[in-house]
JSON list of C-alpha atoms in Angstrom, two decimals:
[
{"chain": "H", "resi": 271, "resn": "UNK", "atom": "CA", "xyz": [0.02, -12.97, 91.07]},
{"chain": "H", "resi": 272, "resn": "UNK", "atom": "CA", "xyz": [3.68, -13.59, 90.31]},
{"chain": "H", "resi": 273, "resn": "UNK", "atom": "CA", "xyz": [3.55, -16.93, 92.14]},
{"chain": "H", "resi": 274, "resn": "UNK", "atom": "CA", "xyz": [0.54, -17.94, 90.01]},
{"chain": "H", "resi": 275, "resn": "UNK", "atom": "CA", "xyz": [2.46, -16.97, 86.87]},
{"chain": "H", "resi": 276, "resn": "UNK", "atom": "CA", "xyz": [5.42, -19.11, 87.98]},
{"chain": "H", "resi": 277, "resn": "UNK", "atom": "CA", "xyz": [3.11, -22.07, 88.61]},
{"chain": "H", "resi": 278, "resn": "UNK", "atom": "CA", "xyz": [1.48, -21.64, 85.21]},
{"chain": "H", "resi": 279, "resn": "UNK", "atom": "CA", "xyz": [4.87, -21.27, 83.49]},
{"chain": "H", "resi": 280, "resn": "UNK", "atom": "CA", "xyz": [6.07, -24.54, 85.03]},
{"chain": "H", "resi": 281, "resn": "UNK", "atom": "CA", "xyz": [2.90, -26.35, 83.98]},
{"chain": "H", "resi": 282, "resn": "UNK", "atom": "CA", "xyz": [3.09, -24.95, 80.44]},
{"chain": "H", "resi": 283, "resn": "UNK", "atom": "CA", "xyz": [6.69, -26.06, 80.02]},
{"chain": "H", "resi": 284, "resn": "UNK", "atom": "CA", "xyz": [5.94, -29.48, 81.54]},
{"chain": "H", "resi": 285, "resn": "UNK", "atom": "CA", "xyz": [2.66, -30.18, 79.73]},
{"chain": "H", "resi": 286, "resn": "UNK", "atom": "CA", "xyz": [2.58, -28.05, 76.60]},
{"chain": "H", "resi": 287, "resn": "UNK", "atom": "CA", "xyz": [6.11, -27.38, 75.33]},
{"chain": "H", "resi": 288, "resn": "UNK", "atom": "CA", "xyz": [7.56, -29.67, 72.66]},
{"chain": "H", "resi": 289, "resn": "UNK", "atom": "CA", "xyz": [10.74, -29.41, 70.61]},
{"chain": "H", "resi": 290, "resn": "UNK", "atom": "CA", "xyz": [11.03, -30.79, 67.09]},
{"chain": "H", "resi": 291, "resn": "UNK", "atom": "CA", "xyz": [9.98, -29.77, 63.59]},
{"chain": "H", "resi": 292, "resn": "UNK", "atom": "CA", "xyz": [6.47, -28.30, 63.50]},
{"chain": "H", "resi": 293, "resn": "UNK", "atom": "CA", "xyz": [4.24, -26.45, 61.04]},
{"chain": "H", "resi": 294, "resn": "UNK", "atom": "CA", "xyz": [2.25, -23.77, 62.86]},
{"chain": "H", "resi": 295, "resn": "UNK", "atom": "CA", "xyz": [-1.29, -22.57, 62.07]},
{"chain": "H", "resi": 296, "resn": "UNK", "atom": "CA", "xyz": [0.33, -19.61, 60.31]},
{"chain": "H", "resi": 297, "resn": "UNK", "atom": "CA", "xyz": [2.07, -22.03, 57.93]},
{"chain": "H", "resi": 298, "resn": "UNK", "atom": "CA", "xyz": [5.48, -21.16, 59.37]},
{"chain": "H", "resi": 299, "resn": "UNK", "atom": "CA", "xyz": [7.91, -23.84, 60.48]},
{"chain": "H", "resi": 300, "resn": "UNK", "atom": "CA", "xyz": [9.20, -23.84, 64.05]},
{"chain": "H", "resi": 301, "resn": "UNK", "atom": "CA", "xyz": [11.62, -25.87, 66.15]},
{"chain": "H", "resi": 302, "resn": "UNK", "atom": "CA", "xyz": [9.22, -25.67, 69.11]},
{"chain": "H", "resi": 303, "resn": "UNK", "atom": "CA", "xyz": [5.49, -25.94, 69.68]},
{"chain": "H", "resi": 304, "resn": "UNK", "atom": "CA", "xyz": [3.21, -24.96, 72.57]},
{"chain": "H", "resi": 305, "resn": "UNK", "atom": "CA", "xyz": [0.02, -26.97, 72.75]},
{"chain": "H", "resi": 306, "resn": "UNK", "atom": "CA", "xyz": [-1.57, -24.82, 75.43]},
{"chain": "H", "resi": 307, "resn": "UNK", "atom": "CA", "xyz": [-4.78, -26.87, 75.31]},
{"chain": "H", "resi": 308, "resn": "UNK", "atom": "CA", "xyz": [-3.09, -29.62, 77.34]},
{"chain": "H", "resi": 309, "resn": "UNK", "atom": "CA", "xyz": [-2.43, -27.14, 80.15]},
{"chain": "H", "resi": 310, "resn": "UNK", "atom": "CA", "xyz": [-5.77, -25.34, 79.73]},
{"chain": "H", "resi": 311, "resn": "UNK", "atom": "CA", "xyz": [-7.58, -28.68, 80.11]},
{"chain": "H", "resi": 312, "resn": "UNK", "atom": "CA", "xyz": [-5.56, -29.62, 83.22]},
{"chain": "H", "resi": 313, "resn": "UNK", "atom": "CA", "xyz": [-7.47, -28.80, 86.44]},
{"chain": "H", "resi": 314, "resn": "UNK", "atom": "CA", "xyz": [-4.79, -26.58, 87.99]},
{"chain": "H", "resi": 315, "resn": "UNK", "atom": "CA", "xyz": [-3.82, -25.12, 84.61]},
{"chain": "H", "resi": 316, "resn": "UNK", "atom": "CA", "xyz": [-7.40, -24.10, 83.92]},
{"chain": "H", "resi": 317, "resn": "UNK", "atom": "CA", "xyz": [-7.71, -22.45, 87.34]},
{"chain": "H", "resi": 318, "resn": "UNK", "atom": "CA", "xyz": [-4.41, -20.60, 86.88]},
{"chain": "H", "resi": 319, "resn": "UNK", "atom": "CA", "xyz": [-5.32, -19.38, 83.38]},
{"chain": "H", "resi": 320, "resn": "UNK", "atom": "CA", "xyz": [-8.76, -18.20, 84.52]},
{"chain": "H", "resi": 321, "resn": "UNK", "atom": "CA", "xyz": [-7.28, -16.44, 87.54]},
{"chain": "H", "resi": 322, "resn": "UNK", "atom": "CA", "xyz": [-4.50, -14.73, 85.58]},
{"chain": "H", "resi": 323, "resn": "UNK", "atom": "CA", "xyz": [-6.77, -13.60, 82.73]},
{"chain": "H", "resi": 324, "resn": "UNK", "atom": "CA", "xyz": [-9.22, -12.17, 85.28]},
{"chain": "H", "resi": 325, "resn": "UNK", "atom": "CA", "xyz": [-6.38, -10.30, 86.95]},
{"chain": "H", "resi": 326, "resn": "UNK", "atom": "CA", "xyz": [-5.24, -8.97, 83.56]},
{"chain": "H", "resi": 327, "resn": "UNK", "atom": "CA", "xyz": [-8.77, -7.78, 82.73]},
{"chain": "H", "resi": 328, "resn": "UNK", "atom": "CA", "xyz": [-9.81, -6.43, 86.15]},
{"chain": "H", "resi": 329, "resn": "UNK", "atom": "CA", "xyz": [-9.43, -2.76, 85.25]},
{"chain": "H", "resi": 330, "resn": "UNK", "atom": "CA", "xyz": [-11.45, -2.98, 82.04]},
{"chain": "H", "resi": 331, "resn": "UNK", "atom": "CA", "xyz": [-15.16, -2.27, 81.67]},
{"chain": "H", "resi": 332, "resn": "UNK", "atom": "CA", "xyz": [-16.16, -5.43, 79.79]},
{"chain": "H", "resi": 333, "resn": "UNK", "atom": "CA", "xyz": [-19.18, -7.69, 79.76]},
{"chain": "H", "resi": 334, "resn": "UNK", "atom": "CA", "xyz": [-17.43, -10.82, 78.53]},
{"chain": "H", "resi": 335, "resn": "UNK", "atom": "CA", "xyz": [-14.62, -12.69, 76.86]},
{"chain": "H", "resi": 336, "resn": "UNK", "atom": "CA", "xyz": [-14.43, -14.65, 73.65]},
{"chain": "H", "resi": 337, "resn": "UNK", "atom": "CA", "xyz": [-12.15, -16.45, 71.30]},
{"chain": "H", "resi": 338, "resn": "UNK", "atom": "CA", "xyz": [-11.81, -18.76, 68.32]},
{"chain": "H", "resi": 339, "resn": "UNK", "atom": "CA", "xyz": [-12.94, -22.32, 68.86]},
{"chain": "H", "resi": 340, "resn": "UNK", "atom": "CA", "xyz": [-11.24, -24.77, 69.64]},
{"chain": "H", "resi": 341, "resn": "UNK", "atom": "CA", "xyz": [-8.12, -23.24, 71.16]},
{"chain": "H", "resi": 342, "resn": "UNK", "atom": "CA", "xyz": [-9.93, -20.58, 73.16]},
{"chain": "H", "resi": 343, "resn": "UNK", "atom": "CA", "xyz": [-12.80, -22.77, 74.43]},
{"chain": "H", "resi": 344, "resn": "UNK", "atom": "CA", "xyz": [-11.09, -23.80, 77.69]},
{"chain": "H", "resi": 345, "resn": "UNK", "atom": "CA", "xyz": [-9.68, -20.28, 78.16]},
{"chain": "H", "resi": 346, "resn": "UNK", "atom": "CA", "xyz": [-13.11, -18.68, 77.86]},
{"chain": "H", "resi": 347, "resn": "UNK", "atom": "CA", "xyz": [-14.66, -21.27, 80.18]},
{"chain": "H", "resi": 348, "resn": "UNK", "atom": "CA", "xyz": [-11.94, -20.90, 82.83]},
{"chain": "H", "resi": 349, "resn": "UNK", "atom": "CA", "xyz": [-12.11, -17.10, 82.70]},
{"chain": "H", "resi": 350, "resn": "UNK", "atom": "CA", "xyz": [-15.91, -16.95, 82.96]},
{"chain": "H", "resi": 351, "resn": "UNK", "atom": "CA", "xyz": [-16.08, -19.41, 85.88]},
{"chain": "H", "resi": 352, "resn": "UNK", "atom": "CA", "xyz": [-13.38, -17.57, 87.85]},
{"chain": "H", "resi": 353, "resn": "UNK", "atom": "CA", "xyz": [-15.05, -14.23, 87.08]},
{"chain": "H", "resi": 354, "resn": "UNK", "atom": "CA", "xyz": [-18.26, -15.48, 88.66]},
{"chain": "H", "resi": 355, "resn": "UNK", "atom": "CA", "xyz": [-16.38, -16.71, 91.74]},
{"chain": "H", "resi": 356, "resn": "UNK", "atom": "CA", "xyz": [-14.78, -13.29, 92.05]},
{"chain": "H", "resi": 357, "resn": "UNK", "atom": "CA", "xyz": [-18.12, -11.48, 91.89]},
{"chain": "H", "resi": 358, "resn": "UNK", "atom": "CA", "xyz": [-17.46, -9.86, 88.51]},
{"chain": "H", "resi": 359, "resn": "UNK", "atom": "CA", "xyz": [-19.28, -12.16, 86.11]},
{"chain": "H", "resi": 360, "resn": "UNK", "atom": "CA", "xyz": [-18.09, -12.15, 82.52]},
{"chain": "H", "resi": 361, "resn": "UNK", "atom": "CA", "xyz": [-20.03, -14.04, 79.85]},
{"chain": "H", "resi": 362, "resn": "UNK", "atom": "CA", "xyz": [-18.40, -16.10, 77.12]},
{"chain": "H", "resi": 363, "resn": "UNK", "atom": "CA", "xyz": [-18.37, -16.07, 73.33]},
{"chain": "H", "resi": 364, "resn": "UNK", "atom": "CA", "xyz": [-17.02, -18.70, 70.98]},
{"chain": "H", "resi": 365, "resn": "UNK", "atom": "CA", "xyz": [-16.22, -17.92, 67.35]},
{"chain": "H", "resi": 366, "resn": "UNK", "atom": "CA", "xyz": [-16.64, -20.69, 64.79]},
{"chain": "H", "resi": 367, "resn": "UNK", "atom": "CA", "xyz": [-14.18, -21.15, 61.94]},
{"chain": "H", "resi": 368, "resn": "UNK", "atom": "CA", "xyz": [-17.14, -21.75, 59.61]},
{"chain": "H", "resi": 369, "resn": "UNK", "atom": "CA", "xyz": [-20.70, -20.52, 59.92]},
{"chain": "H", "resi": 370, "resn": "UNK", "atom": "CA", "xyz": [-23.06, -22.94, 61.60]},
{"chain": "H", "resi": 371, "resn": "UNK", "atom": "CA", "xyz": [-24.52, -25.15, 58.86]},
{"chain": "H", "resi": 372, "resn": "UNK", "atom": "CA", "xyz": [-28.00, -25.25, 60.37]},
{"chain": "H", "resi": 373, "resn": "UNK", "atom": "CA", "xyz": [-30.32, -23.21, 62.58]},
{"chain": "H", "resi": 374, "resn": "UNK", "atom": "CA", "xyz": [-29.20, -19.58, 62.74]},
{"chain": "H", "resi": 375, "resn": "UNK", "atom": "CA", "xyz": [-26.09, -20.07, 60.59]},
{"chain": "H", "resi": 376, "resn": "UNK", "atom": "CA", "xyz": [-24.09, -17.80, 62.87]},
{"chain": "H", "resi": 377, "resn": "UNK", "atom": "CA", "xyz": [-20.34, -17.55, 63.41]},
{"chain": "H", "resi": 378, "resn": "UNK", "atom": "CA", "xyz": [-20.48, -16.42, 67.04]},
{"chain": "H", "resi": 379, "resn": "UNK", "atom": "CA", "xyz": [-22.01, -18.51, 69.84]},
{"chain": "H", "resi": 380, "resn": "UNK", "atom": "CA", "xyz": [-23.18, -16.92, 73.10]},
{"chain": "H", "resi": 381, "resn": "UNK", "atom": "CA", "xyz": [-24.51, -13.67, 71.64]},
{"chain": "H", "resi": 382, "resn": "UNK", "atom": "CA", "xyz": [-27.74, -14.07, 73.62]},
{"chain": "H", "resi": 383, "resn": "UNK", "atom": "CA", "xyz": [-25.82, -12.93, 76.71]},
{"chain": "H", "resi": 384, "resn": "UNK", "atom": "CA", "xyz": [-24.80, -9.63, 75.08]},
{"chain": "H", "resi": 385, "resn": "UNK", "atom": "CA", "xyz": [-26.31, -6.48, 73.63]},
{"chain": "H", "resi": 386, "resn": "UNK", "atom": "CA", "xyz": [-25.06, -4.65, 70.55]},
{"chain": "H", "resi": 387, "resn": "UNK", "atom": "CA", "xyz": [-22.17, -2.38, 71.50]},
{"chain": "H", "resi": 388, "resn": "UNK", "atom": "CA", "xyz": [-21.13, -4.33, 74.62]},
{"chain": "H", "resi": 389, "resn": "UNK", "atom": "CA", "xyz": [-17.40, -4.32, 75.36]},
{"chain": "H", "resi": 390, "resn": "UNK", "atom": "CA", "xyz": [-15.54, -7.63, 75.32]},
{"chain": "H", "resi": 391, "resn": "UNK", "atom": "CA", "xyz": [-12.01, -8.98, 75.46]},
{"chain": "H", "resi": 392, "resn": "UNK", "atom": "CA", "xyz": [-10.69, -11.64, 73.09]},
{"chain": "H", "resi": 393, "resn": "UNK", "atom": "CA", "xyz": [-8.59, -14.54, 74.39]},
{"chain": "H", "resi": 394, "resn": "UNK", "atom": "CA", "xyz": [-6.06, -16.69, 72.53]},
{"chain": "H", "resi": 395, "resn": "UNK", "atom": "CA", "xyz": [-3.68, -19.40, 73.64]},
{"chain": "H", "resi": 396, "resn": "UNK", "atom": "CA", "xyz": [-0.68, -18.62, 71.39]},
{"chain": "H", "resi": 397, "resn": "UNK", "atom": "CA", "xyz": [-0.06, -15.67, 69.07]},
{"chain": "H", "resi": 398, "resn": "UNK", "atom": "CA", "xyz": [2.44, -16.09, 66.24]},
{"chain": "H", "resi": 399, "resn": "UNK", "atom": "CA", "xyz": [1.34, -13.89, 63.31]},
{"chain": "H", "resi": 400, "resn": "UNK", "atom": "CA", "xyz": [-1.98, -12.86, 64.88]},
{"chain": "H", "resi": 401, "resn": "UNK", "atom": "CA", "xyz": [-4.03, -14.09, 61.92]},
{"chain": "H", "resi": 402, "resn": "UNK", "atom": "CA", "xyz": [-6.38, -16.40, 63.84]},
{"chain": "H", "resi": 403, "resn": "UNK", "atom": "CA", "xyz": [-6.98, -13.82, 66.54]},
{"chain": "H", "resi": 404, "resn": "UNK", "atom": "CA", "xyz": [-7.69, -11.08, 63.97]},
{"chain": "H", "resi": 405, "resn": "UNK", "atom": "CA", "xyz": [-10.15, -13.37, 62.18]},
{"chain": "H", "resi": 406, "resn": "UNK", "atom": "CA", "xyz": [-11.99, -13.97, 65.46]},
{"chain": "H", "resi": 407, "resn": "UNK", "atom": "CA", "xyz": [-11.96, -10.22, 66.20]},
{"chain": "H", "resi": 408, "resn": "UNK", "atom": "CA", "xyz": [-13.54, -9.44, 62.82]},
{"chain": "H", "resi": 409, "resn": "UNK", "atom": "CA", "xyz": [-16.33, -11.95, 63.43]},
{"chain": "H", "resi": 410, "resn": "UNK", "atom": "CA", "xyz": [-17.06, -10.48, 66.87]},
{"chain": "H", "resi": 411, "resn": "UNK", "atom": "CA", "xyz": [-17.11, -6.88, 65.66]},
{"chain": "H", "resi": 412, "resn": "UNK", "atom": "CA", "xyz": [-19.29, -7.94, 62.70]},
{"chain": "H", "resi": 413, "resn": "UNK", "atom": "CA", "xyz": [-21.69, -9.36, 65.33]},
{"chain": "H", "resi": 414, "resn": "UNK", "atom": "CA", "xyz": [-21.98, -5.86, 66.85]},
{"chain": "H", "resi": 415, "resn": "UNK", "atom": "CA", "xyz": [-19.65, -6.04, 69.86]},
{"chain": "H", "resi": 416, "resn": "UNK", "atom": "CA", "xyz": [-16.73, -3.75, 70.70]},
{"chain": "H", "resi": 417, "resn": "UNK", "atom": "CA", "xyz": [-13.37, -5.33, 71.44]},
{"chain": "H", "resi": 418, "resn": "UNK", "atom": "CA", "xyz": [-11.41, -3.38, 74.05]},
{"chain": "H", "resi": 419, "resn": "UNK", "atom": "CA", "xyz": [-8.64, -5.92, 74.73]},
{"chain": "H", "resi": 420, "resn": "UNK", "atom": "CA", "xyz": [-6.92, -8.86, 73.06]},
{"chain": "H", "resi": 421, "resn": "UNK", "atom": "CA", "xyz": [-5.09, -11.25, 75.37]},
{"chain": "H", "resi": 422, "resn": "UNK", "atom": "CA", "xyz": [-2.94, -14.33, 74.96]},
{"chain": "H", "resi": 423, "resn": "UNK", "atom": "CA", "xyz": [-1.18, -16.83, 77.14]},
{"chain": "H", "resi": 424, "resn": "UNK", "atom": "CA", "xyz": [1.95, -16.84, 74.95]},
{"chain": "H", "resi": 425, "resn": "UNK", "atom": "CA", "xyz": [3.25, -14.23, 72.51]},
{"chain": "H", "resi": 426, "resn": "UNK", "atom": "CA", "xyz": [5.79, -16.06, 70.33]},
{"chain": "H", "resi": 427, "resn": "UNK", "atom": "CA", "xyz": [7.17, -12.62, 69.33]},
{"chain": "H", "resi": 428, "resn": "UNK", "atom": "CA", "xyz": [6.98, -13.43, 65.63]},
{"chain": "H", "resi": 429, "resn": "UNK", "atom": "CA", "xyz": [5.06, -10.42, 64.31]},
{"chain": "H", "resi": 430, "resn": "UNK", "atom": "CA", "xyz": [1.60, -10.99, 65.79]},
{"chain": "H", "resi": 431, "resn": "UNK", "atom": "CA", "xyz": [1.78, -8.09, 68.24]},
{"chain": "H", "resi": 432, "resn": "UNK", "atom": "CA", "xyz": [2.67, -5.71, 65.42]},
{"chain": "H", "resi": 433, "resn": "UNK", "atom": "CA", "xyz": [-0.04, -7.04, 63.09]},
{"chain": "H", "resi": 434, "resn": "UNK", "atom": "CA", "xyz": [-2.64, -6.66, 65.84]},
{"chain": "H", "resi": 435, "resn": "UNK", "atom": "CA", "xyz": [-1.43, -3.12, 66.58]},
{"chain": "H", "resi": 436, "resn": "UNK", "atom": "CA", "xyz": [-1.85, -2.22, 62.88]},
{"chain": "H", "resi": 437, "resn": "UNK", "atom": "CA", "xyz": [-5.48, -3.38, 63.19]},
{"chain": "H", "resi": 438, "resn": "UNK", "atom": "CA", "xyz": [-5.98, -1.17, 66.25]},
{"chain": "H", "resi": 439, "resn": "UNK", "atom": "CA", "xyz": [-5.53, -3.75, 69.01]},
{"chain": "H", "resi": 440, "resn": "UNK", "atom": "CA", "xyz": [-2.91, -3.78, 71.76]},
{"chain": "H", "resi": 441, "resn": "UNK", "atom": "CA", "xyz": [-1.88, -7.35, 72.66]},
{"chain": "H", "resi": 442, "resn": "UNK", "atom": "CA", "xyz": [-1.73, -8.22, 76.36]},
{"chain": "H", "resi": 443, "resn": "UNK", "atom": "CA", "xyz": [0.31, -11.37, 76.98]},
{"chain": "H", "resi": 444, "resn": "UNK", "atom": "CA", "xyz": [0.75, -13.43, 80.13]},
{"chain": "H", "resi": 445, "resn": "UNK", "atom": "CA", "xyz": [4.14, -14.51, 78.73]},
{"chain": "H", "resi": 446, "resn": "UNK", "atom": "CA", "xyz": [6.59, -14.00, 75.93]},
{"chain": "H", "resi": 447, "resn": "UNK", "atom": "CA", "xyz": [8.67, -17.07, 75.11]},
{"chain": "H", "resi": 448, "resn": "UNK", "atom": "CA", "xyz": [11.66, -15.65, 77.00]},
{"chain": "H", "resi": 449, "resn": "UNK", "atom": "CA", "xyz": [9.54, -14.81, 80.07]},
{"chain": "H", "resi": 450, "resn": "UNK", "atom": "CA", "xyz": [7.96, -18.24, 80.06]},
{"chain": "H", "resi": 451, "resn": "UNK", "atom": "CA", "xyz": [11.28, -20.06, 79.95]},
{"chain": "H", "resi": 452, "resn": "UNK", "atom": "CA", "xyz": [12.76, -17.81, 82.67]},
{"chain": "H", "resi": 453, "resn": "UNK", "atom": "CA", "xyz": [9.79, -18.19, 85.01]},
{"chain": "H", "resi": 454, "resn": "UNK", "atom": "CA", "xyz": [9.60, -21.96, 84.53]},
{"chain": "H", "resi": 455, "resn": "UNK", "atom": "CA", "xyz": [13.11, -22.43, 85.98]}
]
């Protein structure tokens, strides 16, 4: 798996890392930005992300994975497809930022593949403060599912891990910023 992590680190730095002056979703300013969607929507990047998340989750008794749309959409898709290939099918959930304005008016898509109380893992591309991931977690637990893991591609190490821990979740990260930069070399 370490070789897959190196390949993903190189792709992330090549495709998704930008330096400059950015305002993050948390409202904080940063001198760098990771747009992980570029890598997650790249054929090899998607395969690597799905493979590495499946490896991270292999010891957990879960029925599926979910995350906040739009950032987690390709992560959930990659992880579910690879899970099926590996003979351990995981279903997907997508959490809307706003309730659906028509039909069922729900926040969470994909619930028809789950039963109340099922265990799931939540996926995120980048964690800074953890606010977006916590919001998605609340929506999923409100829908009757149990979250047993929260996972991210990149932990920016800016307080998100601690905020998630306070809420009762342990963050599993494929990379911290330092690990990503080191592995990409």
